[in-house]
């Protein structure tokens, strides 16, 4: 049983940014928006007044003016008044540290700013849980929170936690500990284990419970979609693993496929084709619209099933001003009240689903819908909190089918597969499908990457610049995506960034969800006017209003976390010097980066022996989650 204490949390028909703005315009780190603060709203006049009042407050307290926009986005047009009442609310703004919030409080309150202020303790608890969520955790042990509060100089950490619970800044969760019931009946168990207590933010804890409830519902309400004879005929001539995938897809409510990106795509198309041939409503779903367009090119001509990006399938709504929507969210039209009209849904890559998007998806599935979740082994964890696909597999409640390769893999895929197995190998690439480019330091790495994108790859391989994607582990650093984008823009589309930092011709990346494009979607700026930026996405042209342009980033170079949803004909993976890496290189990150290349992979190798060490020794960091336990309840 799970016991929760919270205010009314956002419904799971809303999903958060997989990569909200956490440290200013250059940040493409993939860190999620975990604040859960209300979205800004109000008339244009109120917005202008609110901005002026906040700018005046910040100017008088020494806060950089660059923080005004993010603060308004988090706290709304009344931010100045809220911060005068409680200056530690500044901690809700992404990128603000406890030290900075304390400094602001001292400037705002003078001698009344004290370490034992209960407002401070409350805010620090929420901040610590938010930071845990940014690292993928949905819950945190109370002892860890108490120790961190003590380290931050909170005189009474336990009272701070209680205050945060009373104010619904956090929720307390109790999970029954696992124990051997047979041993208890036999009298061999000395004592029943104590329930495990954790702390979390309502947004993620409730999403995890909604995801688990939805997965249990789909499993319980599923009936076979095809009779035994039809399934047997469909399986005829298939290899054993493909045969098992057909049986699971049509016979069970939820199943998992594990395999390479190409094998998952081909298997998904095959399953959907069988469904459509027998009059079932089926959809093959990808992380982005661009990935859906690429997959549609591989499908039979005029398939009788849907191929779509998940964001588009869920029907995002244009109005972002829903009163209960958390900041950085999009409200979807599909959900419990208006479920998807499909019998079978196959996701080609579910490894990138965070717990909130997973909850949105399963709530949008009607009773009886069959859900097939695909994922590559050793995939990079989601950018947002949780790890639903891995948790579901570890719960041992659904069928998991391992797909063996059914065709020779391209050299980039061969290298990615070796990395997933913990080995960094030399692959046979007679057509220069894989090229390792050594770089002596960050400056040379950026230079080599620009050279590859603008000259070497188009000239030697005939792959145009628009089909080349640069990826790197992080935004920061001398060889991060911010530095790479600056160098690439200077060569490919120089300009002053006159329109919200962008110019017509710029490639842009969606770093926080928009009604017209998912996180990780790339597009090209085609123009700008008072209405906003005109951006050509894979799903069509959209006008991004000025208030939402902060959700865009330059898109020639993207973090692996943000670029994972779309494979490209050519990928340039820039691996920074060890000094810039700061532990970012892991086996899943490297495997995911290499696996994004369809035809050609250039590895700009500036990390030295750190690369091999990461592949050999460094799996993804563990995440504290509850979904596996919740699914089996």
Coordinates of N, CA and C in Angstrom, one line a residue, residues 489 493-504 506 525 528-529 533 549:
X489 N 27.0 28.1 -36.0 CA 26.3 29.2 -36.5 C 27.2 30.2 -37.2
X493 N 25.3 30.0 -40.6 CA 24.3 31.0 -40.7 C 24.6 32.2 -39.8
X494 N 25.7 32.9 -40.1 CA 26.0 34.1 -39.3 C 24.9 35.1 -39.2
X495 N 24.8 35.7 -38.0 CA 23.7 36.7 -37.9 C 23.7 37.2 -36.4
X496 N 23.0 38.2 -36.2 CA 23.0 38.9 -34.8 C 22.0 38.2 -33.9
X497 N 21.2 37.2 -34.3 CA 20.2 36.6 -33.4 C 19.2 37.6 -33.0
X498 N 18.6 38.3 -34.1 CA 17.8 39.5 -33.8 C 16.4 39.1 -33.3
X499 N 16.0 37.9 -33.5 CA 14.6 37.4 -33.1 C 14.7 36.4 -32.0
X500 N 14.7 36.9 -30.7 CA 14.8 36.0 -29.6 C 16.1 35.2 -29.6
X501 N 17.2 35.7 -30.2 CA 18.5 35.0 -30.2 C 18.6 34.2 -31.5
X502 N 17.6 34.2 -32.4 CA 17.7 33.4 -33.6 C 17.5 34.3 -34.8
X503 N 17.9 33.7 -36.0 CA 17.8 34.3 -37.3 C 17.2 33.4 -38.2
X504 N 16.5 33.9 -39.3 CA 16.0 32.9 -40.3 C 17.2 32.1 -40.9
X506 N 18.4 29.5 -39.1 CA 18.9 28.8 -37.9 C 18.2 27.4 -37.8
X525 N 14.3 27.8 -38.6 CA 13.6 29.1 -38.6 C 13.5 29.6 -40.0
X528 N 10.4 35.6 -39.1 CA 10.0 36.1 -37.8 C 9.2 37.4 -38.0
X529 N 8.2 37.6 -37.2 CA 7.4 38.8 -37.2 C 6.9 39.1 -35.8
X533 N 8.4 33.5 -34.0 CA 9.3 32.8 -34.9 C 8.5 31.8 -35.7
X549 N 9.6 31.4 -27.1 CA 10.9 31.2 -27.8 C 12.0 30.7 -26.8

